[in-house]
Each structure stands twice: as C-alpha cells, then as structure tokens.
Tab-separated table of C-alpha atoms in Angstrom:
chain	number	residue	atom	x	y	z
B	1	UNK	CA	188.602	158.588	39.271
B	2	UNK	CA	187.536	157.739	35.564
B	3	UNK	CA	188.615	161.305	34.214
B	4	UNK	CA	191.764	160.631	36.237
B	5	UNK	CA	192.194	157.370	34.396
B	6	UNK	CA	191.255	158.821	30.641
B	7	UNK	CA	193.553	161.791	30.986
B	8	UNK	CA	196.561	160.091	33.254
B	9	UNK	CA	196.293	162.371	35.919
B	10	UNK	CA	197.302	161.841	38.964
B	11	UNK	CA	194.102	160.779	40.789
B	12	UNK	CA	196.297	161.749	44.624
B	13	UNK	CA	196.697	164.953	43.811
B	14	UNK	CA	193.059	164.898	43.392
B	15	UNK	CA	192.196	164.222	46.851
B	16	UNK	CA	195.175	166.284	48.373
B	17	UNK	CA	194.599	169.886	49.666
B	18	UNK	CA	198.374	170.866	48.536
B	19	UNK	CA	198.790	172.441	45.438
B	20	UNK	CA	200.593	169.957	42.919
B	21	UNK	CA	203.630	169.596	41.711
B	22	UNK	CA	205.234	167.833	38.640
B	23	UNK	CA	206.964	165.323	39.497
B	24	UNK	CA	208.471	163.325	37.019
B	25	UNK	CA	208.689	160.068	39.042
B	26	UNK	CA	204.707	160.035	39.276
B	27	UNK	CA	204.927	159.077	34.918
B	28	UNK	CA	205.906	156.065	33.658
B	29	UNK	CA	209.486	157.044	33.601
B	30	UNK	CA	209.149	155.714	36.811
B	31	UNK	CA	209.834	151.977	35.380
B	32	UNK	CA	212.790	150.639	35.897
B	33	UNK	CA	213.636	149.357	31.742
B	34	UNK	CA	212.549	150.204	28.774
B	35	UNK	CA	211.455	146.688	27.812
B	36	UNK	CA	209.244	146.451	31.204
B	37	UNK	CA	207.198	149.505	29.382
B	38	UNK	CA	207.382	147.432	26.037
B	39	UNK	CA	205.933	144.736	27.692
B	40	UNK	CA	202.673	146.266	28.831
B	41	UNK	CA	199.477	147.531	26.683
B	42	UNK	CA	198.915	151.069	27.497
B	43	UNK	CA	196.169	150.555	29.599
B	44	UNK	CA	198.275	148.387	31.587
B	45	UNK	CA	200.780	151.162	31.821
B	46	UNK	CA	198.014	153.754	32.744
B	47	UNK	CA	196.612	151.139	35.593
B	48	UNK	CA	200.084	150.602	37.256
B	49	UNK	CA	200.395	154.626	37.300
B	50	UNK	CA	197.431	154.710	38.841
B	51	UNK	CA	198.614	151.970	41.527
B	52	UNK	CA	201.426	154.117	42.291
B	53	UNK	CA	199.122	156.438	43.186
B	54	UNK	CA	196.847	154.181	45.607
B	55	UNK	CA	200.154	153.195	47.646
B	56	UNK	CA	200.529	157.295	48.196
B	57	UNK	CA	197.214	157.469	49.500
B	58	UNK	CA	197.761	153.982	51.885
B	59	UNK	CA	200.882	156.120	52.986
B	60	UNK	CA	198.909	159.291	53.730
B	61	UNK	CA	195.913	157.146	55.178
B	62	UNK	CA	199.188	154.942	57.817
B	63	UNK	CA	200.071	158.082	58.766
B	64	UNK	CA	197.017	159.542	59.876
B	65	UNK	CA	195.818	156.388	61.561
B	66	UNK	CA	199.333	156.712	63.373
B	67	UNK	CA	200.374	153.339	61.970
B	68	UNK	CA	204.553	152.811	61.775
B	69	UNK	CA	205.977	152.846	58.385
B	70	UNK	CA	206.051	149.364	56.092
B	71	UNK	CA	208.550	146.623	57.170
B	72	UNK	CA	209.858	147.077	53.733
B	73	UNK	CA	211.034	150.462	54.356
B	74	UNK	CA	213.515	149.642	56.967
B	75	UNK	CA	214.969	146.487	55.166
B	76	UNK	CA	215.133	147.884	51.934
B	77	UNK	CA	218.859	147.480	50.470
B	78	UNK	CA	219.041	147.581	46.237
B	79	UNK	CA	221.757	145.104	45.731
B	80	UNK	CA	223.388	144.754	42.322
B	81	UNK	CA	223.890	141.504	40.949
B	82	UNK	CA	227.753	140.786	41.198
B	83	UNK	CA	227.776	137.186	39.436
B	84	UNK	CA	227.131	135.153	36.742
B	85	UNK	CA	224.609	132.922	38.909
B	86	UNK	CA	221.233	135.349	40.044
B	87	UNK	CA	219.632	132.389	40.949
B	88	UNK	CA	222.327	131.210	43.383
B	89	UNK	CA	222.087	135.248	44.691
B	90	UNK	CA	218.759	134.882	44.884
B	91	UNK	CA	219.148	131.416	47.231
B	92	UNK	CA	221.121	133.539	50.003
B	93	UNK	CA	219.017	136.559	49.829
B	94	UNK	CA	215.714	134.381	50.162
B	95	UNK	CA	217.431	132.760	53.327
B	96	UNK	CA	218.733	136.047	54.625
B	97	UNK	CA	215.519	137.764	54.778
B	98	UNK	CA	213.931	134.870	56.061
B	99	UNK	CA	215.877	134.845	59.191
B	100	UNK	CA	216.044	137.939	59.425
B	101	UNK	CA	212.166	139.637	59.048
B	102	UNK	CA	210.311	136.508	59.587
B	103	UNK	CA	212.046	134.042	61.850
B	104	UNK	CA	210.474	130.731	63.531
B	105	UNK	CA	211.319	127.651	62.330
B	106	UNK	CA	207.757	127.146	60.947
B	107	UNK	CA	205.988	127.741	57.488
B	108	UNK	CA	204.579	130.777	56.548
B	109	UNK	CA	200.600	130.262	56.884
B	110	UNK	CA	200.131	133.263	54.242
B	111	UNK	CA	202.336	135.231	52.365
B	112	UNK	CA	199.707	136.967	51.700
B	113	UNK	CA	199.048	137.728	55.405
B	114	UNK	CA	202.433	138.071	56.275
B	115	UNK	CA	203.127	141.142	53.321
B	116	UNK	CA	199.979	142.920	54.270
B	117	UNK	CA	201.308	142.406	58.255
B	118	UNK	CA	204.321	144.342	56.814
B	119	UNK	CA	201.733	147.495	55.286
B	120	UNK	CA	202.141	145.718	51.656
B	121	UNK	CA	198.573	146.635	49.930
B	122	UNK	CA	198.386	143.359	47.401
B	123	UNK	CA	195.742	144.271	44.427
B	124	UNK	CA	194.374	141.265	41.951
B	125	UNK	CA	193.249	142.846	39.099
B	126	UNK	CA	192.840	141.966	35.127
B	127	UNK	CA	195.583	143.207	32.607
B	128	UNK	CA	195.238	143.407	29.305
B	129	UNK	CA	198.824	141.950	28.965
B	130	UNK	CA	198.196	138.017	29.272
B	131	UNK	CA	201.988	137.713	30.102
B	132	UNK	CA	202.185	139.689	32.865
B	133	UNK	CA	202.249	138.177	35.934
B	134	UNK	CA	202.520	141.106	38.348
B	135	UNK	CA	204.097	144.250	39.337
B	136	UNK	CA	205.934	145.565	42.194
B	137	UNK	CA	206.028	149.442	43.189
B	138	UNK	CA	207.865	150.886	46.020
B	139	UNK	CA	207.713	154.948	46.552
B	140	UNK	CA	209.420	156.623	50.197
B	141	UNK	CA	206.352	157.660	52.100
B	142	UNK	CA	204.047	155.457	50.364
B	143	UNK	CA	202.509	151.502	50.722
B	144	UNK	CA	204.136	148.990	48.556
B	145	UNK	CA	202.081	148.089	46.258
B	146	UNK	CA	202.096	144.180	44.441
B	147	UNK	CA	199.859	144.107	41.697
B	148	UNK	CA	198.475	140.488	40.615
B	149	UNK	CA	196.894	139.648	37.512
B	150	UNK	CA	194.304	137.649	37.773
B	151	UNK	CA	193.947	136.942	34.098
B	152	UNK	CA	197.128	134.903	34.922
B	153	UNK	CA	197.217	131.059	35.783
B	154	UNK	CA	199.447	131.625	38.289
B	155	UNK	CA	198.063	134.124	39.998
B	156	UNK	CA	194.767	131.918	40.332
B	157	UNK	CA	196.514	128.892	42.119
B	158	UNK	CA	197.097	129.366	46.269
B	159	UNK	CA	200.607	127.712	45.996
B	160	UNK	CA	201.942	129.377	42.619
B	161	UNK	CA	200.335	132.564	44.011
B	162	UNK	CA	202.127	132.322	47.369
B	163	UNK	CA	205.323	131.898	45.731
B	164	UNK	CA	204.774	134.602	42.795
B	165	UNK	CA	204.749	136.739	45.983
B	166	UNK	CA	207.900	135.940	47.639
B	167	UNK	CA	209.350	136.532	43.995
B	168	UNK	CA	207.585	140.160	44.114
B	169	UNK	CA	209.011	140.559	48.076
B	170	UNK	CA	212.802	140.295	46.576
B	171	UNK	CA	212.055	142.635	43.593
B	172	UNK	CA	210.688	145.339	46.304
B	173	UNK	CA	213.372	144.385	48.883
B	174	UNK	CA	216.300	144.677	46.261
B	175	UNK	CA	215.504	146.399	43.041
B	176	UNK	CA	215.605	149.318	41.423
B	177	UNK	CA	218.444	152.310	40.167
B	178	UNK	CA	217.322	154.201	43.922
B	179	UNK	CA	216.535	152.871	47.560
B	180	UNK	CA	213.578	155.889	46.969
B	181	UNK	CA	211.849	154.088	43.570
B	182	UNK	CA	210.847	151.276	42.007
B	183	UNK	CA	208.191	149.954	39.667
B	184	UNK	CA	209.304	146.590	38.273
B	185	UNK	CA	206.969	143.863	36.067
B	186	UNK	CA	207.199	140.020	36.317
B	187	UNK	CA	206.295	138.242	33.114
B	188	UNK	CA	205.980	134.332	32.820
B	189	UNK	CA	209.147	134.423	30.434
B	190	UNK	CA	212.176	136.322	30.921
B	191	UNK	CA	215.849	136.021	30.718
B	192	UNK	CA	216.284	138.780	33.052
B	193	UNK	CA	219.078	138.276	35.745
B	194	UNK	CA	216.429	140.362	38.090
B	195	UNK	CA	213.576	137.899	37.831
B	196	UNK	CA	216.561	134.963	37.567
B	197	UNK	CA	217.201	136.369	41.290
B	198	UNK	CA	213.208	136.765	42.018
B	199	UNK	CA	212.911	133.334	41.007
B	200	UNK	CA	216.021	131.943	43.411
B	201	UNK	CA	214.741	134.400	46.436
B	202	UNK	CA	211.333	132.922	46.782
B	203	UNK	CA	211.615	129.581	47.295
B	204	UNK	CA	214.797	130.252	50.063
B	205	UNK	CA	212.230	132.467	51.482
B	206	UNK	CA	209.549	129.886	51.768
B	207	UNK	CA	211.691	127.211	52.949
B	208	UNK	CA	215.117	128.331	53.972
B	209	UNK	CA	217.740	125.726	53.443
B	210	UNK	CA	218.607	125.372	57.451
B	211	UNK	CA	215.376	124.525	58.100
B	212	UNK	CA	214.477	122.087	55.240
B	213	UNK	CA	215.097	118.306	56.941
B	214	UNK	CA	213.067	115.895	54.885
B	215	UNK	CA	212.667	112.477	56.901
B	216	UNK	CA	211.901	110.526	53.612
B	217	UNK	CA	214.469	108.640	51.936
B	218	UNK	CA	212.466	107.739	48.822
B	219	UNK	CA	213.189	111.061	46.556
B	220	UNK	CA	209.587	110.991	45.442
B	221	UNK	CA	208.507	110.786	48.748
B	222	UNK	CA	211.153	113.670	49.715
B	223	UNK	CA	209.677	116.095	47.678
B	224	UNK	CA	206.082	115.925	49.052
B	225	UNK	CA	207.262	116.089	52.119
B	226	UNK	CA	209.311	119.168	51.400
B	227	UNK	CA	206.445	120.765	49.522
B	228	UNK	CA	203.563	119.915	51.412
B	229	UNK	CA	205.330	120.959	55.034
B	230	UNK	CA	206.507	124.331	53.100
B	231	UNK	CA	203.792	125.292	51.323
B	232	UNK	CA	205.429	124.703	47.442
B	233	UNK	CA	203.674	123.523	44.681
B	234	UNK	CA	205.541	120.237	43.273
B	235	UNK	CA	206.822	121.285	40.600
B	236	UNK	CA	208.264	124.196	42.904
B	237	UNK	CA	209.421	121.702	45.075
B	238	UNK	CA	211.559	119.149	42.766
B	239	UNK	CA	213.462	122.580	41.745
B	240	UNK	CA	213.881	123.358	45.213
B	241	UNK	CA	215.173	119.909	46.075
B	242	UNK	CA	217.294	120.185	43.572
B	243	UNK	CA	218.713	123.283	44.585
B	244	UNK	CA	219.740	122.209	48.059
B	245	UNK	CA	221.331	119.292	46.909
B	246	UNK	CA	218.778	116.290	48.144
B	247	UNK	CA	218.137	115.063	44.609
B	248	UNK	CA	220.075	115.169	41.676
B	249	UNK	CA	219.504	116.806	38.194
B	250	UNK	CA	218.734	113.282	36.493
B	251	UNK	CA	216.137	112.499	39.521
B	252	UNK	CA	214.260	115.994	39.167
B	253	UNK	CA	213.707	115.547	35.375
B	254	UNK	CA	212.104	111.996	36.030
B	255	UNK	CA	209.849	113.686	39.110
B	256	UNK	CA	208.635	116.457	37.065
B	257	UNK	CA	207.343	113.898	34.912
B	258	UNK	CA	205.271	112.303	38.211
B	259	UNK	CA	203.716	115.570	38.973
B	260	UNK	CA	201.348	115.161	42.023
B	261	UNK	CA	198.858	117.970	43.133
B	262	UNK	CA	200.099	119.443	47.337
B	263	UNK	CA	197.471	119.893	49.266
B	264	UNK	CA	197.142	123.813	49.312
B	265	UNK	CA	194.261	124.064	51.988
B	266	UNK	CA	196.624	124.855	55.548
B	267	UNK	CA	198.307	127.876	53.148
B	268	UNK	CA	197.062	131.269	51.810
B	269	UNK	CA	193.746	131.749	53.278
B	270	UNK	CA	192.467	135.002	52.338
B	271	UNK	CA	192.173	137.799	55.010
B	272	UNK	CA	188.543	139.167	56.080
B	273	UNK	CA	188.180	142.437	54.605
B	274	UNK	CA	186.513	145.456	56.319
B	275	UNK	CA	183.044	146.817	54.938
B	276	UNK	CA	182.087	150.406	54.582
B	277	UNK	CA	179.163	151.391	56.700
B	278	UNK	CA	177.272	152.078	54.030
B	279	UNK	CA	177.851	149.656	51.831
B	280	UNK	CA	180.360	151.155	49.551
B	281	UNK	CA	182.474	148.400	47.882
B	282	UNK	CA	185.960	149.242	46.538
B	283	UNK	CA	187.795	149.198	43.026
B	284	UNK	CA	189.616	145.962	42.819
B	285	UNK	CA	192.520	148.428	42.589
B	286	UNK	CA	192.053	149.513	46.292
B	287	UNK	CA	190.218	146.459	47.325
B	288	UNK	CA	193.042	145.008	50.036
B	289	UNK	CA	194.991	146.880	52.842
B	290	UNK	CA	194.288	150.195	51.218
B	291	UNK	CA	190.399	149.670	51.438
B	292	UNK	CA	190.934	148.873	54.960
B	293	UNK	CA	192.736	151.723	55.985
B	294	UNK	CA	190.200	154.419	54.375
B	295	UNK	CA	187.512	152.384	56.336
B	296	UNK	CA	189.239	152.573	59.465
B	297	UNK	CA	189.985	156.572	58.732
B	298	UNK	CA	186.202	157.033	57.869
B	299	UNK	CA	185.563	155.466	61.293
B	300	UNK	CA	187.442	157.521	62.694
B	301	UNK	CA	186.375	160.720	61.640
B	302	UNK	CA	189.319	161.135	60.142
B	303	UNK	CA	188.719	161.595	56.427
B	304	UNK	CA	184.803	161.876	55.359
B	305	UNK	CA	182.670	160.147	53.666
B	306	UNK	CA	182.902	161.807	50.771
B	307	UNK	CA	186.491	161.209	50.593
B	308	UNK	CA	186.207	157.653	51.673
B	309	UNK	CA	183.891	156.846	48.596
B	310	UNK	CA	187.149	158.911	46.708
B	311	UNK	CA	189.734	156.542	47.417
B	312	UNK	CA	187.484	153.259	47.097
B	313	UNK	CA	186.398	154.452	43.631
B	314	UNK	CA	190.250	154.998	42.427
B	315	UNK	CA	190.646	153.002	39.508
C-alpha cells in the first residue's frame, strides 16, 4: 500500500488477479474541473486517487458477499443547472429525494447511518488542504465514497457534519459530465453554482419543507424548534427558516446575531464497527463500511487473511 501511494499506482489492481489495464479514469483526470485539482496539495490529490480505489474494492468485496448494489446507483440522475438560482434547485432536489429514498415524516437519526444503509463507505481522514471540506467519488461497479476531513471544523461538529453530508449526497446524486463518474471537492468557500445547489439540497433533505410545522410563534423560539426537531445547527436553521418563508431576511440577520448551541446528542451517533479476528485495525482510509465488508469476507472464507490485512492497510 505505501509503494502504491509513493508511485500512484493503482493499489486495486494490486490485489486483483486480472491483468491491468490503463484506464484513464483511474488518474486524476477523473475530477470533474480544473480548479477542484488546483485546489488540492498533491498529496491530497494522490489520497483521493487512492479513495477511488477503496470504493472499487467495497464494490468487488458487495459483490462477493452477494450484497445489492448502492441506493445511489439506482437514483443517480446528473442534472444540469438550468437557472440563475442553484440554491432554489437545490431546495426541490433536497425535498425530492427526501420523499422519495427516505420517506417518514420523521428526522433522520444519522446521516451517517442512513448513507452507509445505502453502501456509501464515509472515510474521515486529514488533508493537507485546510480548505477542503470533503470529497465525493462515484465509479459504476464501485462504493461511493465521501471523504471527510477531519482537519476541518466542520467536519468535527455532529450537526455541521450531518449536514456537510447531505451536501456530499446531492453532489453524488447529481453531478458530474457522466451518470458513470464523478470525483467532486467541497471547500468552505466557493462561488460554484454546484456547491450553491449542494448547499440548497441539504437542508431540504434534512427537513423537507412539507414536513417543517413549527408550533412557536416567537421567531426565536421558531428556529430552535425547527433545528432542534430536525437535527440543524442554528445557524443552519435561521437560513433554513428563512428559506421557507417563516422569518424574514431582516429577522434572520438579528437571530444570527443570538446564536444558541442545538442540542446534537439524539443525532449522528456513530455506528459500531466490526474488529478483525486478529486484531488488525484499518487505515483511516478504509476504516468505515469498507473495513466492514473485508471483515465479513475474511469471515467468510471468502478472501484470506492475507488479503484482508491488504485492503485494511490501503492508504
């Protein structure tokens, strides 16, 4: 895995019996702008590459456990933006895919839980690029793969972490030049339309304007009750307020001067991860979903042990 890492090479084909093949969507041309490449220290580029990689071998691990295909597979559609307001786009695809893929008038308890439900392998790990909030890759055949950086504030915070990955669910549901590819990278700044759209999807997600009745009548009072029941941080809430039309511009500049900490405790409790018999502990790269499924496989007699320590080592 570290020779992999120092030379680029493709750390899958590795552990494949196959011969390989070049394949120019398993480079970094596989990013989806220039300026998402500018963005990122080399290292960073080399780590997402090798991400790319871990979701092919959570693909080939699904399928040999017998498990069905990703969620994200099937509802996949790359939609353009057609407007001058990706934000407002954003707002109906958010709702859309709410009602659609995760229906019940109820909060989500963990969007964490609920991605990795839907065979998304979620990895926190430390870039080198302090603006970077995280990165999205979708391959056909493989697991999706969100990449967190932990190095991040947001990424360290339950409720700014639980909407950073709704944001990353719309750039895998909807981005990208092909239904078949995608690598795309959030930063905390960015005038892009896409993350403008990211940024619109995850709070409809969360809290999907049908189902957002507030009881309070005191706007203060509202948006507690919006983001505590929802699972927003405030802040998160006053702009989501806002956005359905229960408080007014004027009144969400006064409230994000009032900010309040929302109880994050009933949201985003971390799932229990499998241990290898022996002890082996994973790269923070494969630590998740992925690290599960080689366990499992190992269990099973399916891959050995040799190949199990492998995949847990890919970094």
């Amino acid at each position: 895995g570290r020779i992999c890492h120092a030379l680029a090479v493709d750390p899958g084909s590795m552990l494949a019996e196959d011969a390989v093949e070049a394949d120019a969507r398993r480079s970094v041309a596989r990013f989806r702008r220039d300026e998402a490449l500018d963005a990122l220290a080399p290292e960073d580029q080399r780590l997402l590459y090798v991400a790319a990689e871990v979701g092919r071998v959570g693909g080939h691990l699904r399928r040999l456990l017998g498990r069905p295909p990703s969620l994200i597979d099937r509802a996949r559609e790359v939609k353009a933006i057609t407007g001058g307001h990706a934000g407002r786009e954003g707002y109906a695809l958010g709702r859309d895919a709410r009602l659609r893929w995760a229906p019940g008038e109820a909060p989500v308890p963990s969007m964490h839980g609920l991605l990795e439900s839907w065979s998304v392998h979620i990895a926190s790990v430390q870039l080198a690029s302090p603006q970077i909030e995280a990165a999205s890759l979708f391959e056909e055949g493989a697991v999706p793969v969100i990449v967190l950086n932990r190095a991040h504030p947001r990424c360290r915070l339950p409720l700014a972490r639980r909407a950073l990955l709704a944001h990353e669910l719309c750039h895998l549901l909807h981005d990208g030049g092909t239904r078949e590819l995608l690598t795309v990278v959030s930063r905390d700044v960015s005038d892009d339309p896409i993350e403008a759209r990211a940024n619109g999807f995850a709070p409809s997600f969360l809290a999907p304007q049908p189902w957002v009745r507030p009881r309070s009548s005191d706007v203060y009072d509202l948006v507690v009750e919006v983001a505590s029941r929802w699972g927003l941080s405030y802040e998160g809430g006053v702009y989501h307020a806002k956005n359905l039309g229960l408080v007014d511009r004027d009144v969400a500049k006064v409230l994000l001067s009032r900010p309040v900490n929302i109880d994050a405790s009933p949201f985003e409790q971390m799932p229990t991860r499998l241990v290898a018999a022996d002890g082996l502990s994973p790269a923070p790269l494969v630590d998740g979903l992925v690290s599960d499924l080689a366990i499992e496989a190992q269990a099973a007699d399916l891959i050995s042990r040799g190949r199990l320590a492998e995949i847990l080592e890919l970094a």
